[in-house]
Each structure stands twice: as C-alpha cells, then as structure tokens.
CSV table of C-alpha atoms and ligand atoms in Angstrom, one decimal:
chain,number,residue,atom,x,y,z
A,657,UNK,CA,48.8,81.0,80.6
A,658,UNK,CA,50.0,77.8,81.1
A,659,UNK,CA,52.6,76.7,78.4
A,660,UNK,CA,51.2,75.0,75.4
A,661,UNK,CA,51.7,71.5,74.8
A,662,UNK,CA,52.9,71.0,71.7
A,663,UNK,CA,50.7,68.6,68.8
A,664,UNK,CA,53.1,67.3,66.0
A,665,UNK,CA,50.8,67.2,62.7
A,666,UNK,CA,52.0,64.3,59.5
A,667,UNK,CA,50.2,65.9,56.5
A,668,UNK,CA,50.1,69.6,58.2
A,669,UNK,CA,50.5,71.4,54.1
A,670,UNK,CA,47.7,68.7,53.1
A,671,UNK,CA,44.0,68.3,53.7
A,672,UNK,CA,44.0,66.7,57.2
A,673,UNK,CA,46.9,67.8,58.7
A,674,UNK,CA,46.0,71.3,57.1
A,675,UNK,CA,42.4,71.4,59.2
A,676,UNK,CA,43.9,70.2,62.6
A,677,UNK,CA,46.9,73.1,62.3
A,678,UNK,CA,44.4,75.5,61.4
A,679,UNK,CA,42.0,74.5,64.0
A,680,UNK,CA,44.7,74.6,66.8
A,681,UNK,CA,46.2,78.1,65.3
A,682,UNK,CA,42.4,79.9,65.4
A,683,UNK,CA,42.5,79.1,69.0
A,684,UNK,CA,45.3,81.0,70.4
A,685,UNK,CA,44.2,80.7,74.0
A,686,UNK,CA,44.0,77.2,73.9
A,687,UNK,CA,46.2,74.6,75.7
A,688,UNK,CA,47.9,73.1,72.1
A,689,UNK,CA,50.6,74.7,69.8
A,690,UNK,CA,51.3,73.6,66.1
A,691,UNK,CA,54.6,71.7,65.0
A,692,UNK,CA,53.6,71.4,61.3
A,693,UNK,CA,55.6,68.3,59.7
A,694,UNK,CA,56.9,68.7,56.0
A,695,UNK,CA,59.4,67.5,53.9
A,696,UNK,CA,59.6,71.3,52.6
A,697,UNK,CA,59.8,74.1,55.2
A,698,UNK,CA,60.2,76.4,52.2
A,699,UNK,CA,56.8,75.7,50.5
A,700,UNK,CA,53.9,77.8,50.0
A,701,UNK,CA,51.4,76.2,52.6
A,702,UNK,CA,54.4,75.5,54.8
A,703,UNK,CA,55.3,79.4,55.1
A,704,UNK,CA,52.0,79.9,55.2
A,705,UNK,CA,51.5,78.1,58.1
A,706,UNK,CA,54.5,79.7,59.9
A,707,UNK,CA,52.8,83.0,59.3
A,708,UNK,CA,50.1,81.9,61.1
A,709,UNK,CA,52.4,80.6,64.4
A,710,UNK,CA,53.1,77.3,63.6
A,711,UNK,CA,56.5,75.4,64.4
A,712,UNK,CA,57.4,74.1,60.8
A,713,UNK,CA,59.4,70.9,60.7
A,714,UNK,CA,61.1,69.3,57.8
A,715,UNK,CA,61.0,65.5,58.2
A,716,UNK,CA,59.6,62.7,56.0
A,717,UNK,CA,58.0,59.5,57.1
A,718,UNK,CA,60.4,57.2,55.2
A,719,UNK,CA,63.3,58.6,57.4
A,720,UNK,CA,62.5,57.1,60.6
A,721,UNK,CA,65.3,59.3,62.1
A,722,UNK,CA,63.8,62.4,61.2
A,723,UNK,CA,60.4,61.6,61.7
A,724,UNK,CA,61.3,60.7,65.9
A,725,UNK,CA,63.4,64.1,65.7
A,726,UNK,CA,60.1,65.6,64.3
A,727,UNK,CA,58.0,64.0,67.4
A,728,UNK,CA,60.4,64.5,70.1
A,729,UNK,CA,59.3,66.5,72.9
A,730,UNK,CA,55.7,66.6,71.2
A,731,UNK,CA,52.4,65.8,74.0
A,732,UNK,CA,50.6,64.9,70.6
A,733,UNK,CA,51.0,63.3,67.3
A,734,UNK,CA,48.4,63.0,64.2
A,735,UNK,CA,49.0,60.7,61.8
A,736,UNK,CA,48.0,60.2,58.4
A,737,UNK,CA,48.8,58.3,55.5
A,738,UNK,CA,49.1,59.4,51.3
A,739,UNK,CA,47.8,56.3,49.0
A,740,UNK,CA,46.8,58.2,46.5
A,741,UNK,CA,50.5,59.4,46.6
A,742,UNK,CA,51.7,56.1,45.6
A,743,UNK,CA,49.1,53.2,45.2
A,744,UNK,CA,50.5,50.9,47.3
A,745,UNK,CA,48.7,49.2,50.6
A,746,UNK,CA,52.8,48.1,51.3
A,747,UNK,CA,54.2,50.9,51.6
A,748,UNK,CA,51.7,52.9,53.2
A,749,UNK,CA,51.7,50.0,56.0
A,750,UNK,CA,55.5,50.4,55.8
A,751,UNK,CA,54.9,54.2,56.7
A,752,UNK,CA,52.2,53.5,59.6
A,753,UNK,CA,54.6,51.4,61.1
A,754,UNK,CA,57.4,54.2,61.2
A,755,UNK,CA,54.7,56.1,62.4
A,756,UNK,CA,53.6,54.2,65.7
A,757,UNK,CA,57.7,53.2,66.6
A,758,UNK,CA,58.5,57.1,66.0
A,759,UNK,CA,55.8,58.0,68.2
A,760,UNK,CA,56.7,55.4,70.8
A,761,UNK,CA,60.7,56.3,70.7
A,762,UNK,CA,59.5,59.7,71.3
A,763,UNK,CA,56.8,59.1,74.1
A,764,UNK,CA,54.4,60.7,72.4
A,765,UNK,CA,51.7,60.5,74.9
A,766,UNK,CA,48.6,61.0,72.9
A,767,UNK,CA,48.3,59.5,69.0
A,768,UNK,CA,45.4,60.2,66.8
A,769,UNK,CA,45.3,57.7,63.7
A,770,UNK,CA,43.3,58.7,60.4
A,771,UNK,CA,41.9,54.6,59.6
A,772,UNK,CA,39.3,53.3,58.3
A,773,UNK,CA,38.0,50.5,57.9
A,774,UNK,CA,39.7,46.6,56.8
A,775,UNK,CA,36.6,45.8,54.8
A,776,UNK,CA,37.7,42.4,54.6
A,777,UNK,CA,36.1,42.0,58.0
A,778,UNK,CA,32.5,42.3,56.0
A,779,UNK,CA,33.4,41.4,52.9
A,780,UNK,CA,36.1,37.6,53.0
A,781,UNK,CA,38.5,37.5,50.1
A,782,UNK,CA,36.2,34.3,49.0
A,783,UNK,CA,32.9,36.6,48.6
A,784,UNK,CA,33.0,37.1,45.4
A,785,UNK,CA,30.6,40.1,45.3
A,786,UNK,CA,33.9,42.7,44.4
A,787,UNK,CA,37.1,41.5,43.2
A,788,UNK,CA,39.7,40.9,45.2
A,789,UNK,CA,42.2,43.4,44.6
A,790,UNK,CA,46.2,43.3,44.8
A,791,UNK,CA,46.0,39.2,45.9
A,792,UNK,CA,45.1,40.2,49.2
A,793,UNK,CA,42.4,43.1,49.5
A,794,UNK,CA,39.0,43.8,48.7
A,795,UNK,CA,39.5,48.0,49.1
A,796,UNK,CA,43.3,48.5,49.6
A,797,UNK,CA,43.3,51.9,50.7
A,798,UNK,CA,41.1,50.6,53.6
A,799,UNK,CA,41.8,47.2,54.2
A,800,UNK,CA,45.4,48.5,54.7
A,801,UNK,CA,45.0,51.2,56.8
A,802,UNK,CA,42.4,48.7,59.1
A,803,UNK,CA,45.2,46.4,59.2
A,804,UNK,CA,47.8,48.8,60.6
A,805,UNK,CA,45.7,49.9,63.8
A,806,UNK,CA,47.6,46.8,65.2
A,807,UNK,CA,50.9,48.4,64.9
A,808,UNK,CA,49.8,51.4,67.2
A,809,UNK,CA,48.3,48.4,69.6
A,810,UNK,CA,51.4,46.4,69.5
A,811,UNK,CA,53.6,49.3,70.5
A,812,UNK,CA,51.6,50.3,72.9
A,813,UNK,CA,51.3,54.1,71.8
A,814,UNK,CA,48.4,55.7,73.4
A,815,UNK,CA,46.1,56.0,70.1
A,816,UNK,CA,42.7,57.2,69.4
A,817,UNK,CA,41.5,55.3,66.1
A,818,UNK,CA,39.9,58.1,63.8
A,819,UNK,CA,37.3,56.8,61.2
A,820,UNK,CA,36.8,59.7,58.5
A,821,UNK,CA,34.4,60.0,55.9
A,822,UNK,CA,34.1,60.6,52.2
A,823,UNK,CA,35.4,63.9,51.4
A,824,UNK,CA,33.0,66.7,49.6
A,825,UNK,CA,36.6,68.2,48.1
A,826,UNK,CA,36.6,65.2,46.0
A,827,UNK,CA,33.8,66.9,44.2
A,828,UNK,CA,36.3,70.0,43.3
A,829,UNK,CA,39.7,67.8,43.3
A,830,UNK,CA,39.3,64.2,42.4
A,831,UNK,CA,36.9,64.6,39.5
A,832,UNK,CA,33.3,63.9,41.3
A,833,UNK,CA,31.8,66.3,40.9
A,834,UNK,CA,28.5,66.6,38.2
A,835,UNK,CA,29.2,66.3,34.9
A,836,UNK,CA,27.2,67.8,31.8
A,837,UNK,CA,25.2,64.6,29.8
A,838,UNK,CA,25.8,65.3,25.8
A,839,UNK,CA,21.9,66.9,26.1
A,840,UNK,CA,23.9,69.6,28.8
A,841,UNK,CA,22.5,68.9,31.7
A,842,UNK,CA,24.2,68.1,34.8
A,843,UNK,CA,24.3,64.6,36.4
A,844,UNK,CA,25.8,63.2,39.3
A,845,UNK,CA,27.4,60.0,38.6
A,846,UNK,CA,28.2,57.9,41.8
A,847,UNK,CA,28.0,53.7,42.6
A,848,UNK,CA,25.6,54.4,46.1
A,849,UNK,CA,22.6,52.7,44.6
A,850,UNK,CA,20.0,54.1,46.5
A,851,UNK,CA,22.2,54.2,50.0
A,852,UNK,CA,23.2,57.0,52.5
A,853,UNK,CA,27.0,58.2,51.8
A,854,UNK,CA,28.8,59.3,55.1
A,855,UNK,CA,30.8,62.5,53.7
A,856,UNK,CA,32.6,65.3,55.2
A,857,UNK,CA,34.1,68.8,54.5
A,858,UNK,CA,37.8,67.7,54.8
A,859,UNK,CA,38.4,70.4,56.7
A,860,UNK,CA,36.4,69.2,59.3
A,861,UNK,CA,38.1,65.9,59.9
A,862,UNK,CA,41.3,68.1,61.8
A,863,UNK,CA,38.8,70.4,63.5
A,864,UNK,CA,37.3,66.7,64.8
A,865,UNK,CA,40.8,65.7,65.6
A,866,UNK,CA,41.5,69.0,68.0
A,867,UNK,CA,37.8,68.0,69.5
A,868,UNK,CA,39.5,64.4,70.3
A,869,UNK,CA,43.3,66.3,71.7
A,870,UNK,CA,40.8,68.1,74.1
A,871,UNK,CA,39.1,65.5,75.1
A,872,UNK,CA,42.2,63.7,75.6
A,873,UNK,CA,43.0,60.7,78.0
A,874,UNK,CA,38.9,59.4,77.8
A,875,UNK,CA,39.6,58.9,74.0
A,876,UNK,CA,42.3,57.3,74.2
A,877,UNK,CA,41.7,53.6,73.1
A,878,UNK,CA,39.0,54.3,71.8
A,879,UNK,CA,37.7,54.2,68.0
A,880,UNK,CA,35.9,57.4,66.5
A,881,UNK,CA,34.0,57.8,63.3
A,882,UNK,CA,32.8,61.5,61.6
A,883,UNK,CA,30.7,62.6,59.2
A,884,UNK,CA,28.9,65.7,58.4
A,885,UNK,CA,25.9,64.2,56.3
A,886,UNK,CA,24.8,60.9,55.4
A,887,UNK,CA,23.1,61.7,52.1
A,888,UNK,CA,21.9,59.4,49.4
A,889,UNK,CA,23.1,60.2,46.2
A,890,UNK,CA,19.5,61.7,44.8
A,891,UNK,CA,19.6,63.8,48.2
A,892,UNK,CA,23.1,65.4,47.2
A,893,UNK,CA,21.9,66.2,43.8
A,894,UNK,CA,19.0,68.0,44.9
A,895,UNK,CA,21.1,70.0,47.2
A,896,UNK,CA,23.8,70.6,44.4
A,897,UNK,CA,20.7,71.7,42.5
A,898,UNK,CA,19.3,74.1,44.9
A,899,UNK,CA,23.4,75.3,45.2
A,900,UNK,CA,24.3,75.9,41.9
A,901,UNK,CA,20.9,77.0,40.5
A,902,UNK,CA,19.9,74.1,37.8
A,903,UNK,CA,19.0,70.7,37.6
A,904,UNK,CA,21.2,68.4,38.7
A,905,UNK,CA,20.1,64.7,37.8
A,906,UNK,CA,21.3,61.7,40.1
A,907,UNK,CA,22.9,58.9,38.2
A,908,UNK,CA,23.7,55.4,40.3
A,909,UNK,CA,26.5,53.8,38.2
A,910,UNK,CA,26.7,50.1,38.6
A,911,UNK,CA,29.4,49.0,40.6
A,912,UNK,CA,31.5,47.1,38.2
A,913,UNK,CA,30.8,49.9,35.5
A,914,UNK,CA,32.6,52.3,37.8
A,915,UNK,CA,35.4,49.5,38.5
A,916,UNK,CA,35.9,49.6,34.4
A,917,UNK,CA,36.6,53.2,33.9
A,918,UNK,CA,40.2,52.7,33.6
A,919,UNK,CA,41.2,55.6,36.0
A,920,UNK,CA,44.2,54.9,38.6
A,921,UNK,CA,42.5,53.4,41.5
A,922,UNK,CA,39.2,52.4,39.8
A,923,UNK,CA,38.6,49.5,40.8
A,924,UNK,CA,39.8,50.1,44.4
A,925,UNK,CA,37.1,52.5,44.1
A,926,UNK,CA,34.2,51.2,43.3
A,927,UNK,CA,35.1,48.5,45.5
A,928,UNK,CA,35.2,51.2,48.3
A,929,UNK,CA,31.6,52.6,47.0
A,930,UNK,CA,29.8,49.1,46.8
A,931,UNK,CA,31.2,48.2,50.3
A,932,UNK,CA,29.8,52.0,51.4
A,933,UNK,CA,26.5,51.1,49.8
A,934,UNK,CA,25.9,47.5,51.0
A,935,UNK,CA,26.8,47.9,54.8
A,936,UNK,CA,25.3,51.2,54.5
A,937,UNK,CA,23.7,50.5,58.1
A,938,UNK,CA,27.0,49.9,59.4
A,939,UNK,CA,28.8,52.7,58.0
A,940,UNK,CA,26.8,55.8,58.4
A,941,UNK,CA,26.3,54.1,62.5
A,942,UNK,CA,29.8,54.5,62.9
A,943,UNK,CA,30.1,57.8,62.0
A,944,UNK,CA,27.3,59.8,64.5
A,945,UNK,CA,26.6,62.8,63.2
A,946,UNK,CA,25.8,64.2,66.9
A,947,UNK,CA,29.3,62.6,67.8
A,948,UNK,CA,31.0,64.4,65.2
A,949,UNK,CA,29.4,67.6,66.0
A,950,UNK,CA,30.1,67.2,69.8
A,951,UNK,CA,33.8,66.8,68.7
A,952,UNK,CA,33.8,70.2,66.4
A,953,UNK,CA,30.6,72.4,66.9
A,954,UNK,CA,31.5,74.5,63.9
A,955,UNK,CA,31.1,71.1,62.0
A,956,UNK,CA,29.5,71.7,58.2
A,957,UNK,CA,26.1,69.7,56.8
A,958,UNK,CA,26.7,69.5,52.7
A,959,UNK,CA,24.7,72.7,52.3
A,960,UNK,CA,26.4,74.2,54.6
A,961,UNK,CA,29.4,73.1,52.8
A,962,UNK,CA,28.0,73.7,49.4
A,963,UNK,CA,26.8,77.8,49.7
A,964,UNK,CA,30.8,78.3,50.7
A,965,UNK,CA,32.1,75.8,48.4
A,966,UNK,CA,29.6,74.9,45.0
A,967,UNK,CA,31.6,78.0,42.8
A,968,UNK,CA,34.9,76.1,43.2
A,969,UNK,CA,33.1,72.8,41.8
A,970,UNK,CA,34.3,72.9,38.3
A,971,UNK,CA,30.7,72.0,36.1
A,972,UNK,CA,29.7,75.2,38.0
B,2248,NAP,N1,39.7,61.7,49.6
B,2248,NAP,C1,38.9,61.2,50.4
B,2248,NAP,O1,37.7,61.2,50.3
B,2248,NAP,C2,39.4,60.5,51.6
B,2248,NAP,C3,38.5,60.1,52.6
B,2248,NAP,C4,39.1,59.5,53.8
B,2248,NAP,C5,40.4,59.2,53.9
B,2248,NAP,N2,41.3,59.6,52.9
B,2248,NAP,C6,42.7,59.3,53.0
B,2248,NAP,O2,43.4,60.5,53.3
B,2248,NAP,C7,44.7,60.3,53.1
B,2248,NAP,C8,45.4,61.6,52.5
B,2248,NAP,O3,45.2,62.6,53.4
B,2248,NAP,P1,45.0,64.1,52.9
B,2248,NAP,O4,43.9,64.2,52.0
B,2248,NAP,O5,45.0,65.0,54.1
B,2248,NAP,O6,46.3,64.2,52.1
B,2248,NAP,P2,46.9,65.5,51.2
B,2248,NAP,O7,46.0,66.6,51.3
B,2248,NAP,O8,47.3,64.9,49.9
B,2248,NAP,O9,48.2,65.9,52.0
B,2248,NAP,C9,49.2,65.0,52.3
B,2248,NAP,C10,50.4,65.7,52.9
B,2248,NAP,O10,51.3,64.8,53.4
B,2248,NAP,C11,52.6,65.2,53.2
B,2248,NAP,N3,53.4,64.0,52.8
B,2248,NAP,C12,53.3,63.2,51.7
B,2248,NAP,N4,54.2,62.3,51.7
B,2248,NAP,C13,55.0,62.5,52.9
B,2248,NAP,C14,56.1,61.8,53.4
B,2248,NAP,N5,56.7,60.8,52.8
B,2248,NAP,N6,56.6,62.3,54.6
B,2248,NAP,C15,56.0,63.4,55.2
B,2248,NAP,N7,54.9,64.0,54.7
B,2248,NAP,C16,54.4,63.6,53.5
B,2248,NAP,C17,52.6,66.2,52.1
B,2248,NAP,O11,53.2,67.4,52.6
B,2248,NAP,P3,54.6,67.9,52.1
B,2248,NAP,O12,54.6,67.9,50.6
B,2248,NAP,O13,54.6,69.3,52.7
B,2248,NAP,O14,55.7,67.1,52.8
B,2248,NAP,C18,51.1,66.5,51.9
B,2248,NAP,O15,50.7,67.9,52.0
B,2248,NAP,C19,44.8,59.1,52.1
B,2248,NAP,O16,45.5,58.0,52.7
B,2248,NAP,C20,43.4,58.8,51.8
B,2248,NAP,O17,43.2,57.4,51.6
B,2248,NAP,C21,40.8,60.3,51.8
C-alpha cells in the first residue's frame, strides 16, 4: 500500500473533528491517516482516539508556533472554529486567521474550512427585520465565520469552503430538544415558522469532509453545503413522535420571543433561526441532499438519526 498521507484534524476530541478522525480511522485501507489535534494528549477522547490509530498532537490554535508544528508535513488540514467556547466573533476570526497562515507556513496542500454563511450578505445591518448584534453583525457566529473565508483566499491556501447544517445533537446537548407543556405533553419549541430546517447528524459533517479529501484537487475552490434533511418543524415532530412513541406537538416561537429568553447567545440565535426561516429557499439549495449523500453514502435522514439516537434525548 502506498503510504498514507497524513490529514491534520482542529477539533479531532470534539463533534467535527471527532466524525472526520473516525471516518478516516474506519477505513484502514484508505489513502489518509489521522493526526488528531488537542491541547490534551492525555484526555479521554484523545486516548481514545490513539487507541483507534490516530497520531495525537498537542497544540492549540492561539499558539501559532504550535499549531504550524501541528500541520507540518500534513497533505491535509480541517479546520474548525469553537464560538460557543467563547462568544466572541473577534477572537474566533483571530483563530481562523492562525489557522489559514499555519496552514500556508506548512504547505498544507489541501484545507477544508467549516463556514457558514455572513448573513449580512441577505440581511444589511440597516434591515431592521433582527437586531443588529455586537455593532457589527446580524448572526455573529455566522457572519464571522463568512467573513474569514477571505483569509484562506488571501493566503492563498488551497481551501474547500464547507457549509454545515444545524446539528440534530443540539436536541441531546444544547437544550432543543421537546419539552413537557405544564398539561405533560411534549412540544417542540423552535423559531422556523412554517419553513424547511437544513439539519445534520454531526457526525456526518466529518464523514462529508473525508468525501471532500477524496475527492480532492476538483474541490478545491470550491464552496460545499450538507444536510441530511430539510424538515419543517411540524415534520420533525411527527417523526420525534413516531421515535419516541407519544405525541409530540410542534410549537413555532416567534422570533423575538426566542431572542428574549435570556440564555447566552439568545439573540444570536434567534437571529440565526429567523435568517434560516426567511431565506429558507436559499438555505436548504445550498445544502443538496443528493450532494451530501454523494460525499458520505452512509449519510443519516433524521429518522435514521432518530431510531439510533431518540433514547439519549433527555424528555425521552
Ligand atoms: N451546534 C450546531 O448546530 C452547529 C452547526 C453548525 C456549525 N457549528 C459550529 O461548530 C463549531 C464547533 O464545532 P464542534 O461542534 O465540532 O465543536 P466541539 O464538539 O465543541 O469540539 C471542539 C473541539 O475543539 C478543541 N478546541 C477548543 N479550543 C481549542 C483551541 N484553542 N485550540 C485547539 N483546539 C481547541 C477541543 O478539543 P481539546 O479540548 O481536546 O483541545 C474540542 O474538542 C462552532 O464554531 C459552531 O458555531 C455548530
């Protein structure tokens, strides 16, 4: 066998990078090995992923030095970004930066960037349909990630521009999934009106992003959305129903009701879900479902998702 070339993954312990290291690991024929990046080789998931043959490296964006180290020698390089670590649209452009200069110090040849959208593109700070957010943004973590494609542009790194999708998780982790009404019944609340959502099993998006390493030089340059549904919200409650067994009711919150809850990150939030809802054609077009599934075959619908996943949601 030809020797593997070797695809450096930022967020390799996390949800992403986790799905991308996994899917190159499972396929131990194939032409790419793991370097797992981490700022703690002696963690759980980052043993865990040594177990399973990956090359675990300790570096941390914010240390340009040791992210470069981390990338040198590496064919590939997927890049992601942590705002819900933090908050803050600076200093996760701050860490896309390091990012695209690390990766064009260490010649990385092929970049995949997890984007999305700068939603200021369809929605001008002077619409005042949403707020505008931070002085500068109508949905921060997107508008800044949008705005930091330029820096893989401007140094010229060979980048494929990855467009992912709501994750299905956030139903187990983030809090969205159904909630019981004081009557007991379950209801799902979510700011889509009456529009398609564009969601994903997270760990999909890496098993995507080793379709798009395969595919290699013809993607690069090239912008790439995913999705493994695009389900109004009455359509996921009937398939939550028909998963965990009992009526689940869908509830469209109004947008600026969801912007009140007083949660971290509200706002940006129901920003994001008004911008989903309201450019809803847009949205769901950039993110094929056929495209997606070309990318990954094994790629999951949200029932598909749902009869491996609905115990773990925690109303069930
Ligand atoms: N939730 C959604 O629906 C959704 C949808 C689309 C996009 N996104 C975006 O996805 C991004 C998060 O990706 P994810 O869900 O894969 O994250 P995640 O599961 O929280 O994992 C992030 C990983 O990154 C590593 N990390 C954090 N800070 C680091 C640093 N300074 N240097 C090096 N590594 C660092 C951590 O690993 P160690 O602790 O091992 O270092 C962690 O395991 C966010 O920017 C979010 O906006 C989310």
């Amino acid at each position: 066998m030809a020797e593997q070339k070797v695809i450096a993954v930022v967020g390799a312990t996390g949800a992403q990078g986790g799905g991308l290291a996994r899917a190159i690991l499972n396929d131990r024929q194939g032409e790419f090995a793991v370097r797992a990046i981490t700022r703690d080789v002696d963690s759980d998931k980052a043993r865990e992923l040594a177990a399973l043959g990956a090359e675990v490296v300790a570096a941390d964006v914010d240390d340009a030095q040791s992210l470069e180290a981390a990338l040198r020698g590496a064919h590939g390089a997927y890049f992601v970004t942590f705002f819900w670590a933090h908050f803050s649209p600076d200093k996760e452009q701050a860490q896309v930066r390091a990012m695209a200069r690390a990766a064009k110090a260490a010649g990385v040849k092929h970049a995949i960037w997890s984007t999305l959208e700068d939603t200021r593109q369809w929605v001008p700070l002077s619409d005042s349909r949403m707020p505008t957010l931070m002085g500068r943004y109508k949905v921060p973590h997107f508008d800044a990630k949008g705005e930091s494609n330029a820096f893989f542009t401007e140094e010229g790194v060979p980048t494929t521009f990855l467009l992912t999708s709501f994750y299905w998780d956030n139903l187990i982790q983030f809090g969205m999934g159904p909630k019981r009404d004081a009557d007991g019944r379950l209801a799902l609340n979510l700011p889509m009106g009456s529009a398609k959502l564009a969601g994903i099993a997270a760990e999909d998006i890496g098993r995507c992003a080793y379709g798009i390493f395969r595919k290699g030089g013809p993607a690069i340059g090239r912008t790439v959305g995913i999705a493994g549904d695009h389900l109004t919200g009455a359509e996921m409650a009937a398939a939550l129903a028909s998963a965990l067994g009992e009526t689940v009711r869908y509830n469209a919150v109004p947008f600026d009701v969801y912007r009140g809850l007083g949660f971290p990150g509200a706002e940006d939030l129901g920003n994001m879900f008004q911008f989903y809802a309201e450019f809803e054609d847009y949205f769901c077009g950039a993110r094929d479902l056929a495209v997606s599934r070309s990318l990954n075959p094994e790629l999951q619908s949200f029932a598909t998702w749902l009869a491996r996943n609905a115990s773990r949601i925690p109303a069930a």
